CSV table of C-alpha atoms in Angstrom, one decimal:
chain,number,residue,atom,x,y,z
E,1412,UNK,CA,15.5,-156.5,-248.0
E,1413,UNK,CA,11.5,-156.5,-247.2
E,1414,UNK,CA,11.1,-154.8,-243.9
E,1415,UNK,CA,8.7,-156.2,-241.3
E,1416,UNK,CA,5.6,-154.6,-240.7
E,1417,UNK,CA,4.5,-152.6,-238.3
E,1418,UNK,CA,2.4,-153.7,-235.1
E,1419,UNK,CA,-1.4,-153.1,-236.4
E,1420,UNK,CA,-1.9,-150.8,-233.1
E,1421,UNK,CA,0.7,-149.1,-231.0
E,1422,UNK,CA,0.8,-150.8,-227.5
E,1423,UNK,CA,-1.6,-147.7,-225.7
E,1424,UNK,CA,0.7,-146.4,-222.6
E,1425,UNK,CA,-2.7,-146.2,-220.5
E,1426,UNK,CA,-3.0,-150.3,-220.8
E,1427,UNK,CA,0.3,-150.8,-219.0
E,1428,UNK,CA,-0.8,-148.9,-215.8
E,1429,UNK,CA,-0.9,-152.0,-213.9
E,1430,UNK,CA,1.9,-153.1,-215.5
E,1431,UNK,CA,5.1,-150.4,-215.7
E,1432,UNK,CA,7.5,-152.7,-216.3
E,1433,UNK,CA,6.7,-154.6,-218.4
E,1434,UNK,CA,5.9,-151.4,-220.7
E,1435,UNK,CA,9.2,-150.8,-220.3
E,1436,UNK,CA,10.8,-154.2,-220.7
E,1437,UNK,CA,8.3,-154.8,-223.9
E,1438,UNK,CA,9.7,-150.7,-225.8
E,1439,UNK,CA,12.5,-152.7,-227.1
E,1440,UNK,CA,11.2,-156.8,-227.2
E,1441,UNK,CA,7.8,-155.7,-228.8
E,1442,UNK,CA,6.0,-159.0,-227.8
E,1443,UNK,CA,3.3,-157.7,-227.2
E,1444,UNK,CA,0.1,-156.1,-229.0
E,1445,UNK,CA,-2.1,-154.8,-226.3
E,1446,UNK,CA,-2.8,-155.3,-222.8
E,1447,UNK,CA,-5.8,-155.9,-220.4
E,1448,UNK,CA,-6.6,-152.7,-218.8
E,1449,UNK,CA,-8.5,-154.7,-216.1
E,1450,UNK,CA,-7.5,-158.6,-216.7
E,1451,UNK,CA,-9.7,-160.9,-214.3
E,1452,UNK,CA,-9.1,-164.6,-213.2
E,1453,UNK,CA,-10.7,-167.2,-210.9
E,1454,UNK,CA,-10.1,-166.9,-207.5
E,1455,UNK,CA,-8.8,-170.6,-207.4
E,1456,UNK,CA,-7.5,-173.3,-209.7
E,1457,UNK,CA,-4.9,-175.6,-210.7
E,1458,UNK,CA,-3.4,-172.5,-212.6
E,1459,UNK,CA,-3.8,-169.9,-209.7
E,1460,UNK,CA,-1.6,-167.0,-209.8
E,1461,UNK,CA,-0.2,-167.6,-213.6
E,1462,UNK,CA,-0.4,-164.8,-216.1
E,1463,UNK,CA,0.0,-166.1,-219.6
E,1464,UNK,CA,-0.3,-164.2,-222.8
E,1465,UNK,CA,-2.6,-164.7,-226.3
E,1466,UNK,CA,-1.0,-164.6,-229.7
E,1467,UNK,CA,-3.5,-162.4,-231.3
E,1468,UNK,CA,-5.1,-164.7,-233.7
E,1469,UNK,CA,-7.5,-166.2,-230.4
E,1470,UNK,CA,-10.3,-164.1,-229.1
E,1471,UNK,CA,-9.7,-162.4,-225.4
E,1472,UNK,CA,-13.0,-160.8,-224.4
E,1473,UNK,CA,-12.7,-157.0,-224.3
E,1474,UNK,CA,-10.0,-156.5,-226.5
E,1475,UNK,CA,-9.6,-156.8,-230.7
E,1476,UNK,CA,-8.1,-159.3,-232.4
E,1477,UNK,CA,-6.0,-158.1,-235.5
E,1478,UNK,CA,-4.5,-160.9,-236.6
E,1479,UNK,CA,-1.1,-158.9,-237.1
E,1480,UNK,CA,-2.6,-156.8,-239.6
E,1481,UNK,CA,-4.2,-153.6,-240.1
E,1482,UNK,CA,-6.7,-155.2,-242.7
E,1483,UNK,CA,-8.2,-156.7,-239.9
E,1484,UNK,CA,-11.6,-155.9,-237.8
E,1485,UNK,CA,-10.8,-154.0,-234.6
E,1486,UNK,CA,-13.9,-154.7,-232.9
E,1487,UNK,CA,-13.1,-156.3,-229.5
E,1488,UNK,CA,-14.1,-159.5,-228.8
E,1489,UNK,CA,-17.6,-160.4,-226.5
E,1490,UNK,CA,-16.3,-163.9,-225.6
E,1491,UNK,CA,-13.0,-165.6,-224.7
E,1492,UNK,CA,-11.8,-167.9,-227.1
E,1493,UNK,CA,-12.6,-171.7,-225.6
E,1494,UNK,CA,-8.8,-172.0,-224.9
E,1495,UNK,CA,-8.6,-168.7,-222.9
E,1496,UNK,CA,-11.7,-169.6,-221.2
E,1497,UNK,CA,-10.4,-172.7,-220.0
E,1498,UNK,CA,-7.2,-171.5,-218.4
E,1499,UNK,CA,-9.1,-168.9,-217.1
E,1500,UNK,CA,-11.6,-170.7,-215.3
E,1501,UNK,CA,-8.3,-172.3,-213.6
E,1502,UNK,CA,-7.2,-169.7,-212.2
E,1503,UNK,CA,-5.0,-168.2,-215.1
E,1504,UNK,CA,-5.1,-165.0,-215.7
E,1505,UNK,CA,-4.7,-163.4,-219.2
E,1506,UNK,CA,-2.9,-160.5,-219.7
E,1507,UNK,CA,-3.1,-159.1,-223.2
E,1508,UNK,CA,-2.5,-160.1,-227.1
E,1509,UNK,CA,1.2,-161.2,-228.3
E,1510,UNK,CA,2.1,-160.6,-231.7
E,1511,UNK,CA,1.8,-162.5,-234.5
E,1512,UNK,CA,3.0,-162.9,-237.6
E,1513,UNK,CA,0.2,-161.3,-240.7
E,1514,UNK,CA,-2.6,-163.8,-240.5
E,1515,UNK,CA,-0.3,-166.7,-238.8
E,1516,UNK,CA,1.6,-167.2,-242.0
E,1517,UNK,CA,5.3,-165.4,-242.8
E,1518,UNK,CA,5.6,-161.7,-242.4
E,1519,UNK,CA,6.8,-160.6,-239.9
E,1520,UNK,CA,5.7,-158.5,-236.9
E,1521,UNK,CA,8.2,-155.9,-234.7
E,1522,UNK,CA,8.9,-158.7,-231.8
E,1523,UNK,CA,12.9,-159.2,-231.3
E,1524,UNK,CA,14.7,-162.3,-230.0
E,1525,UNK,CA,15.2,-162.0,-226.3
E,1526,UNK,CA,18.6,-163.9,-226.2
E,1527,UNK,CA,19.8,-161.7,-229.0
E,1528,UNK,CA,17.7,-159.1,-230.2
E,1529,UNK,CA,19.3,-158.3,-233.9
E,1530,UNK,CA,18.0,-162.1,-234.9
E,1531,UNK,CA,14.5,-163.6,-235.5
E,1532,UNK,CA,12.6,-164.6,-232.8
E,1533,UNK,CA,10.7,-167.2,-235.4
E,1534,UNK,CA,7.5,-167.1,-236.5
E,1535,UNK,CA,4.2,-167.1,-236.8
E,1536,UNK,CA,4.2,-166.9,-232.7
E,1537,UNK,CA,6.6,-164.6,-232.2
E,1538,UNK,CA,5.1,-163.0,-229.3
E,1539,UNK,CA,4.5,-165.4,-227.4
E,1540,UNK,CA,8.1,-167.2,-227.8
E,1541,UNK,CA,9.3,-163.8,-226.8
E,1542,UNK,CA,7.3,-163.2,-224.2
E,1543,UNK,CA,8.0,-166.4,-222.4
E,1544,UNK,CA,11.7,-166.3,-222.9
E,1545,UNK,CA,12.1,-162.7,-221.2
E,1546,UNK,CA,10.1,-163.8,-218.6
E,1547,UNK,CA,7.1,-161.6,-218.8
E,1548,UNK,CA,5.4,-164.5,-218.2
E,1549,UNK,CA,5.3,-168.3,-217.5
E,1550,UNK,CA,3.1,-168.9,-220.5
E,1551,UNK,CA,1.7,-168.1,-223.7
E,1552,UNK,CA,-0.5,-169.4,-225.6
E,1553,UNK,CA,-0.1,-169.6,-229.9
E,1554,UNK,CA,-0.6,-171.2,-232.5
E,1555,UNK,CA,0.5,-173.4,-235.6
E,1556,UNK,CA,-0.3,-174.3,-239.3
E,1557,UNK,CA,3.7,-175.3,-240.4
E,1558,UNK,CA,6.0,-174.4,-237.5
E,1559,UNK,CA,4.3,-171.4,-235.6
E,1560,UNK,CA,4.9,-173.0,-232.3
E,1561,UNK,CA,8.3,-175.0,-232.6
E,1562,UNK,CA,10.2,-173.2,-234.7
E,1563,UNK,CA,10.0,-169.9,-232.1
E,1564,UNK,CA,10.6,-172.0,-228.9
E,1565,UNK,CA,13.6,-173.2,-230.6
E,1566,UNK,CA,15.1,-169.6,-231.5
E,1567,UNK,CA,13.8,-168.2,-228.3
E,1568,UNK,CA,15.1,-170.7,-226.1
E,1569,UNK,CA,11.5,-171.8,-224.3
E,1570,UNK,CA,9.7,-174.9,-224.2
E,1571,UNK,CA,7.2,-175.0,-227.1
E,1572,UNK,CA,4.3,-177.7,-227.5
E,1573,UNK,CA,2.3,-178.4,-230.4
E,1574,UNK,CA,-0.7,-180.6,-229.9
E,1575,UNK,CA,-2.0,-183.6,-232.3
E,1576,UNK,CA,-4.2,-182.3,-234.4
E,1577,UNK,CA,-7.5,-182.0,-233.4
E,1578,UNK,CA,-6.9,-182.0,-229.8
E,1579,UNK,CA,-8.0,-178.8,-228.7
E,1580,UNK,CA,-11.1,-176.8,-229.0
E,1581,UNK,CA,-10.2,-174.1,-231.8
E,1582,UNK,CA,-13.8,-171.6,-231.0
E,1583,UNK,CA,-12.8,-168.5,-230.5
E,1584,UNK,CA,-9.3,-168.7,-233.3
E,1585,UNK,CA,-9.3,-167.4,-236.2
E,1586,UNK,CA,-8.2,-170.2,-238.5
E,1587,UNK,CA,-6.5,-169.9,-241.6
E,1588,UNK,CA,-6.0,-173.2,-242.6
E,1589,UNK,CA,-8.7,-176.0,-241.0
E,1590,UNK,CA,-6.8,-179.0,-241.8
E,1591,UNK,CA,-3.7,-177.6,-240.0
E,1592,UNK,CA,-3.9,-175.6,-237.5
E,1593,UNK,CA,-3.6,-176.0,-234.1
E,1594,UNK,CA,-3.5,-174.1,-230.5
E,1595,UNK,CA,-0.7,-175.1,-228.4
E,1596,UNK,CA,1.5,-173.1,-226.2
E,1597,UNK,CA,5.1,-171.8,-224.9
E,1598,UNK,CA,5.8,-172.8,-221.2
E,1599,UNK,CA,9.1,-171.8,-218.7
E,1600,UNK,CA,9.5,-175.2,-217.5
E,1601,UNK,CA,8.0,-178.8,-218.7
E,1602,UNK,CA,6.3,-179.3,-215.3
E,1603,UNK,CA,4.6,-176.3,-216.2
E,1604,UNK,CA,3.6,-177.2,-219.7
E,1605,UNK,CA,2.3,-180.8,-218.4
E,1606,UNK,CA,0.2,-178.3,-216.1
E,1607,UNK,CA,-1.4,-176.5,-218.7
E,1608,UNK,CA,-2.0,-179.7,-221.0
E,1609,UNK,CA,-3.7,-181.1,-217.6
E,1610,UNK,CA,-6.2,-178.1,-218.3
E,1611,UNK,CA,-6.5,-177.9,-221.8
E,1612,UNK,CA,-6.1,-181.7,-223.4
E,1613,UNK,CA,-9.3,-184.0,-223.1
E,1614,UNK,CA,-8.1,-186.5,-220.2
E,1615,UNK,CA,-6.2,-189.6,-220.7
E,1616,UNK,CA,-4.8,-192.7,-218.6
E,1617,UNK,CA,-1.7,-191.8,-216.4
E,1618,UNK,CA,1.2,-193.5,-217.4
E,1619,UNK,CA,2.2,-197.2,-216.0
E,1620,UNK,CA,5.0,-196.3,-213.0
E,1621,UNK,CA,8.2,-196.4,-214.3
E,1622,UNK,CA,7.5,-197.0,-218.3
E,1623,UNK,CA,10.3,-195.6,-220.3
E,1624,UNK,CA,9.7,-194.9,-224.2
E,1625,UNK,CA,11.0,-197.0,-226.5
E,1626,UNK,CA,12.9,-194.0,-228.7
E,1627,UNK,CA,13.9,-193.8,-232.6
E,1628,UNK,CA,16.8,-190.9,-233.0
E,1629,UNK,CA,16.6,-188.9,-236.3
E,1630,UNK,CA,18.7,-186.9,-237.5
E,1631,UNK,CA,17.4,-186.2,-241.0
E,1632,UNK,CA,14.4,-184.1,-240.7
E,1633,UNK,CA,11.9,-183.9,-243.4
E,1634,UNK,CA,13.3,-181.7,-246.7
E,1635,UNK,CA,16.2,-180.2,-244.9
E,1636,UNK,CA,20.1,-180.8,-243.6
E,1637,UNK,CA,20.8,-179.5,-239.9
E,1638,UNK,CA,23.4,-177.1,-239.2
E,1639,UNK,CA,26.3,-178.4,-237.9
E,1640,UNK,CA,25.4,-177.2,-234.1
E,1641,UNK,CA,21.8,-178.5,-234.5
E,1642,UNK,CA,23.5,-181.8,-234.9
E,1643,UNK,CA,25.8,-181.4,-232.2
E,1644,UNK,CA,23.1,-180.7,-229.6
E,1645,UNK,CA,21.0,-183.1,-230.8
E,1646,UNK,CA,24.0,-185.9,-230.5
E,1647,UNK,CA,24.5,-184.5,-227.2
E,1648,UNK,CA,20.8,-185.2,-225.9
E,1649,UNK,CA,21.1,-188.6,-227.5
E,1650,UNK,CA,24.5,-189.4,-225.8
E,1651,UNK,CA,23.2,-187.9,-222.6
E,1652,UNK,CA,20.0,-190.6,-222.3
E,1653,UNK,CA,22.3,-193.7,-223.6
E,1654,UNK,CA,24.6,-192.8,-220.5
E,1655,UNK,CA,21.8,-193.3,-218.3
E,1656,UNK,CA,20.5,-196.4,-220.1
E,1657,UNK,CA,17.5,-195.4,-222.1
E,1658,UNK,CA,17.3,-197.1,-225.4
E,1659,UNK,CA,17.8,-195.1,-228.5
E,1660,UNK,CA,17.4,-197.2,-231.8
E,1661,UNK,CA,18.2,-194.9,-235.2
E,1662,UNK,CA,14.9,-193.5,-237.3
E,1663,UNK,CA,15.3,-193.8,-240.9
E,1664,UNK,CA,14.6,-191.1,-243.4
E,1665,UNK,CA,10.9,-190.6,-244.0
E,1666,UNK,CA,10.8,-191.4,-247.5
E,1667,UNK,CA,7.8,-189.6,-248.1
E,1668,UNK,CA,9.4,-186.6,-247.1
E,1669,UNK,CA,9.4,-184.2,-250.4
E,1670,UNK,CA,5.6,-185.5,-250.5
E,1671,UNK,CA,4.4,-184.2,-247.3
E,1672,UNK,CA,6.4,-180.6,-247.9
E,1673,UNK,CA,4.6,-180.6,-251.4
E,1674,UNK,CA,1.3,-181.3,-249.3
E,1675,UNK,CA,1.7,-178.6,-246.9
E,1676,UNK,CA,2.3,-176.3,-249.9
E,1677,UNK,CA,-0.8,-177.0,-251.6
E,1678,UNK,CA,-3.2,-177.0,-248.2
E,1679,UNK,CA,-1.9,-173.7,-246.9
E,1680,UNK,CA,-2.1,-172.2,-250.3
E,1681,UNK,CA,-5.7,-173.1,-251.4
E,1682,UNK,CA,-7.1,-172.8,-247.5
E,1683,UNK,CA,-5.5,-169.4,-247.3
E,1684,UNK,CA,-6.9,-168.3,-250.6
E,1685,UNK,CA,-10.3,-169.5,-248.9
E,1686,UNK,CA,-10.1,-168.1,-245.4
E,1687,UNK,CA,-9.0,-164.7,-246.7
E,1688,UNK,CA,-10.8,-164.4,-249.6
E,1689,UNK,CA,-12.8,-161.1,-249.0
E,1690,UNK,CA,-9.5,-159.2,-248.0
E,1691,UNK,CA,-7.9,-160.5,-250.7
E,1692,UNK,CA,-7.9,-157.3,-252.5
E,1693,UNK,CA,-7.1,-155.2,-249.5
E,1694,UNK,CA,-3.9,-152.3,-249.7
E,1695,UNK,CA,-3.0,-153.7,-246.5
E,1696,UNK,CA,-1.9,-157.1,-246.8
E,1697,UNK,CA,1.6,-157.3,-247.1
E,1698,UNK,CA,3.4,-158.9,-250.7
E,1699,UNK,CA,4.3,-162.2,-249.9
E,1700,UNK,CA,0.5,-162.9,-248.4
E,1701,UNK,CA,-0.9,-161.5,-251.8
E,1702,UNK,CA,1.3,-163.8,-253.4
E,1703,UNK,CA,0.0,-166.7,-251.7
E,1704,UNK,CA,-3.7,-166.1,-251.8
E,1705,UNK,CA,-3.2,-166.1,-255.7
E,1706,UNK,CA,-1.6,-168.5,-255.8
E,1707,UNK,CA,-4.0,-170.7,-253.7
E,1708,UNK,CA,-6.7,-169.6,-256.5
E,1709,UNK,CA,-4.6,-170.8,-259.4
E,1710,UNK,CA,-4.2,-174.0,-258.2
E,1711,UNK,CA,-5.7,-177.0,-260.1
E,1712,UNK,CA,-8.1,-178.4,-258.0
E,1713,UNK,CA,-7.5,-181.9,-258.9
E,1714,UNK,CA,-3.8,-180.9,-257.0
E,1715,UNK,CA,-6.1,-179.9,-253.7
E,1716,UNK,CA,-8.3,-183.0,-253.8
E,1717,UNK,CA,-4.9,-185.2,-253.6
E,1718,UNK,CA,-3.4,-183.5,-251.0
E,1719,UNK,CA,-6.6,-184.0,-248.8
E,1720,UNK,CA,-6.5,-187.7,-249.7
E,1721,UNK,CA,-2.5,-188.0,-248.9
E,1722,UNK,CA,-2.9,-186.3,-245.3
E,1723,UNK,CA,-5.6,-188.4,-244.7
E,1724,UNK,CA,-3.5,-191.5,-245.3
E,1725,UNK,CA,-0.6,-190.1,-243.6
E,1726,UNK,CA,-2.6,-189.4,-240.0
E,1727,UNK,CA,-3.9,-192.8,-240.2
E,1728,UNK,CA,-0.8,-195.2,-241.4
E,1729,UNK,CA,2.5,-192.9,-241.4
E,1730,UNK,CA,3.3,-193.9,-237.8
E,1731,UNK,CA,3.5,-197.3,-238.0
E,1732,UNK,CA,4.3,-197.8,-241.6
E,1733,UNK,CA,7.7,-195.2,-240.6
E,1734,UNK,CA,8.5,-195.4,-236.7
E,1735,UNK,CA,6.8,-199.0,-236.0
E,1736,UNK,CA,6.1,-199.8,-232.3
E,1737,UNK,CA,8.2,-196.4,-231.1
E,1738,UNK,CA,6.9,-194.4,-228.9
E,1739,UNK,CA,8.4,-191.4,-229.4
E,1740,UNK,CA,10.7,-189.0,-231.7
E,1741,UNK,CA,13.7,-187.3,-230.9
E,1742,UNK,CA,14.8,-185.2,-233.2
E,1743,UNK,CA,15.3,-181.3,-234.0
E,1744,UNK,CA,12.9,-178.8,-233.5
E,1745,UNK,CA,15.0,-176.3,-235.7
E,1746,UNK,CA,17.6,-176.3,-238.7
E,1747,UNK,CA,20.3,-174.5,-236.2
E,1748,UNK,CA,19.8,-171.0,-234.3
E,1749,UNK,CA,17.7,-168.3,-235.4
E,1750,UNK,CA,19.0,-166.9,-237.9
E,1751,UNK,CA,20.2,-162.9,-238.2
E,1752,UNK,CA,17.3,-160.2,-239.1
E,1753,UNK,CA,13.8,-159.2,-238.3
E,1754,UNK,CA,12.7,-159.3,-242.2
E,1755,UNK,CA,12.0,-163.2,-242.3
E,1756,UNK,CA,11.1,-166.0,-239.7
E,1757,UNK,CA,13.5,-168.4,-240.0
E,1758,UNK,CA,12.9,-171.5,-242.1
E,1759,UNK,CA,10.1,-174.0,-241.6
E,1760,UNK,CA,9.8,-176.5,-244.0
E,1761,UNK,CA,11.1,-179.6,-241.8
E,1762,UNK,CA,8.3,-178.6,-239.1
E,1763,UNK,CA,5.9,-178.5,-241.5
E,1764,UNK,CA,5.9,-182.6,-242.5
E,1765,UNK,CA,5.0,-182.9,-238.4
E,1766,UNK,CA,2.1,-180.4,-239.0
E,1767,UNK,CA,0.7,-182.1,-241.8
E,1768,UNK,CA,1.0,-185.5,-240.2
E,1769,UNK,CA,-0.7,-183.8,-236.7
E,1770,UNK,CA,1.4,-185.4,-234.9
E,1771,UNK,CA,1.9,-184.0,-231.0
E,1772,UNK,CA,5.5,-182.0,-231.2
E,1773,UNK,CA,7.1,-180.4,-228.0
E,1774,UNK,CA,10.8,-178.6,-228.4
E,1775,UNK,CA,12.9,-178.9,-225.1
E,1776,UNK,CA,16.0,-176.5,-225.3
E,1777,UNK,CA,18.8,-177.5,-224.0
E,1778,UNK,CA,22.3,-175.7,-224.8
E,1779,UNK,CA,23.4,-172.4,-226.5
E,1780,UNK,CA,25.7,-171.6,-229.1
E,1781,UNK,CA,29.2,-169.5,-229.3
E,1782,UNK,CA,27.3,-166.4,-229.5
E,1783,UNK,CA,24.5,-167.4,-227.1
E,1784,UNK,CA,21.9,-168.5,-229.3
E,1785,UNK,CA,19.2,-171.3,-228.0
E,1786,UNK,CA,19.5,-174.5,-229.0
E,1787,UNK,CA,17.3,-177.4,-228.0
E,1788,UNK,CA,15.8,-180.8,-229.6
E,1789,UNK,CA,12.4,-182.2,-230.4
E,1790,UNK,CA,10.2,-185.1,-229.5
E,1791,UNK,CA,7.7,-185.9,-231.4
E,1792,UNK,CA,4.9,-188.5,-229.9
E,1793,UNK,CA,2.3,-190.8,-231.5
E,1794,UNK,CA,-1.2,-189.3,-232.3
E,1795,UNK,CA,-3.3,-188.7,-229.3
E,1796,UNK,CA,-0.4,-189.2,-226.8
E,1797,UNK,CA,-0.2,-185.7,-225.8
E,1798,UNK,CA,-0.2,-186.5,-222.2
E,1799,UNK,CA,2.5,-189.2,-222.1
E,1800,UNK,CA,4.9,-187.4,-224.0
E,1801,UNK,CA,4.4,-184.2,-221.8
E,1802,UNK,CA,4.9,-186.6,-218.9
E,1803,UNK,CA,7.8,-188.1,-220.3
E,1804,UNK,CA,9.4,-184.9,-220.8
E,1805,UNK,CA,9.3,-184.5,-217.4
E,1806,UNK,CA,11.5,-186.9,-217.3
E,1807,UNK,CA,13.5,-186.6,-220.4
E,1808,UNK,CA,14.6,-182.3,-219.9
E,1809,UNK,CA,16.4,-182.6,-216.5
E,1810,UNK,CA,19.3,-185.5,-218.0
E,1811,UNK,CA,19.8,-183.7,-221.6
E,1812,UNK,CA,19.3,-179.9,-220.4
E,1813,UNK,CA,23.2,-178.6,-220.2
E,1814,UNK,CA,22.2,-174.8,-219.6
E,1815,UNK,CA,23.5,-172.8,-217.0
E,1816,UNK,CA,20.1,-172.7,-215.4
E,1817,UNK,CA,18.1,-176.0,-215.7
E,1818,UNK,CA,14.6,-175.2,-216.8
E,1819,UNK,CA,13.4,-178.4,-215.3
């Protein structure tokens, strides 16, 4: 079985003098990269007081960002990435770099799963999901290109929100894949992550007082079967609205489902190929990356030049054409729990029709299974409603999270 690699740089004990312990909470979780020696904040702001964490794919100024891999530049950073910046200047206060998965795509880094630490936390934001879920701190910021956000707030048992794509300022990243990726961000609570999106999303119109969603319930994700306790805890969060009289009509399948899998395939690979191109040859990178860079370059570029058109398409007509005048998704945000071992991430392909389409995601969980693995669902909103659907998860967590603690 492949082995994950190592973190690109040992977590210095000197960084954690501030911080004892969580140096000594992190020895076995490994969320974390590398720490602010002297992290600095606004005095005052809508986010006073918070300390969040950076997956290490977005600049923090001062320290390096490796990208999860040791074929990366060390040199630290002069600037914040725009994201960073923003929180901040409100009063956030950045602590250090999470880990990532190599480059944001599939191998692994050292991080564990909080709830049960011989299983995957998910991937590529692994740190940050961790960090999060262990309570190290209310937020973290990540990233993702196919499920990099959802898929580790599902395993981890965290609220995870994807933005449309597009949303968000992306200076400062370092992007793999321009047509995909996006910042978003793990958060302890939903008011919290309505918080943060207040910050970080360009502004929008409050809500009308008292507008519920008109919901479509799916149950067939893109490419993929649920487990039998995804289903039950998605069944559960549906039953749990219609008791208290919101409306959920059934979605049907996407039929352009195996298309928008196949789409994914063929933007990561040739944008990868692209982005990474000078260390394509480097010892470092890690056997399933060198696989997909050439594959990226053997691809027929008439295959590329369709996939652009299709997404195109997609972000302008799939909504309507699919969910009609809906105004949001619920669905899940993972196949079932995180599956056992630290060699693999878990399996993305249904979050990565959502990605292509750039549609605004957020995973709420909501129950655990036998062995006390997270469990949650997913709603997925129109593009551009970032804010409504944050708001309405405000609403929507407190009637369908069964946990012993209520995270909302």
């Amino acid at each position: 079985m492949q082995q994950a690699m190592s973190s690109p740089s040992a977590l210095p004990v000197s960084l954690f003098a501030a911080a004892p312990a969580l140096a000594q909470a992190d020895r076995s979780l490994q969320a974390w990269v590398c720490l602010d020696p002297a992290p600095q904040a606004a005095a005052s702001g809508p986010l006073a007081g918070l300390d969040f964490g950076v997956k290490d794919v977005l600049d923090v100024a001062g320290l390096p960002t490796r990208c999860g891999s040791p074929a990366s530049d060390a040199t630290p950073a002069t600037a914040d990435a725009d994201c960073v910046a923003r929180l901040r200047a409100a009063g956030a206060r950045p602590l250090g770099k999470t880990v990532t998965a190599e480059f944001a795509h599939v191998w692994p880094g050292p991080t564990r799963n909080p709830a049960h630490p011989a299983h995957t936390p998910g991937g590529s934001s692994s740190g940050s999901a961790a960090a999060v879920a262990a309570g190290m701190v209310p937020f973290a910021l990540g990233t993702q290109t196919g499920g990099s956000m959802i898929r580790p707030a599902a395993f981890c048992g965290v609220l995870g929100f994807k933005p449309s794509f597009g949303a968000l300022s992306r200076q400062g990243m370092r992007v793999m894949c321009p047509s995909l990726d996006v910042i978003g961000w793990h958060a302890r609570d939903a008011a919290l992550a309505q918080r943060i999106g207040q910050v970080l999303l360009p502004p929008a119109a409050p809500l009308p007082a008292g507008k519920r969603p008109a919901l479509r319930w799916l149950e067939d994700l893109p490419g993929h079967p649920l487990s039998a306790s995804a289903r039950e805890a998605l069944r559960e969060a549906a039953a749990a609205l219609q008791a208290r009289g919101w409306m959920l009509a059934p979605g049907a399948p996407m039929a352009q489902a195996a298309e928008l899998l196949q789409c994914h395939s063929l933007l990561v690979h040739h944008e990868l190929s692209t982005s990474l191109a000078a260390l394509a040859e480097h010892p470092a990178l890690s056997p399933r990356l060198r696989a997909a860079l050439i594959q990226g370059r053997k691809q027929a570029p008439a295959d590329t030049e369709h996939a652009y058109a299709r997404l195109q398409a997609w972000r302008a007509h799939a909504w309507e054409a699919d969910f009609g005048d809906a105004d949001l998704i619920l669905t899940a945000g993972a196949l079932g729990p995180a599956p056992e071992g630290l060699a693999h991430t878990g399996e993305s392909g249904f979050n990565k029709a959502w990605s292509v389409l750039g549609w605004p995601c957020l995973h709420l969980p909501t129950t655990h299974d036998a062995r006390g693995l997270p469990l949650g669902v997913m709603l997925v909103a129109r593009p551009g409603a970032d804010h409504a659907l944050l708001a309405w998860a405000r609403q929507i967590h407190p009637l369908i999270d069964r946990r012993p603690r209520a995270a909302a």
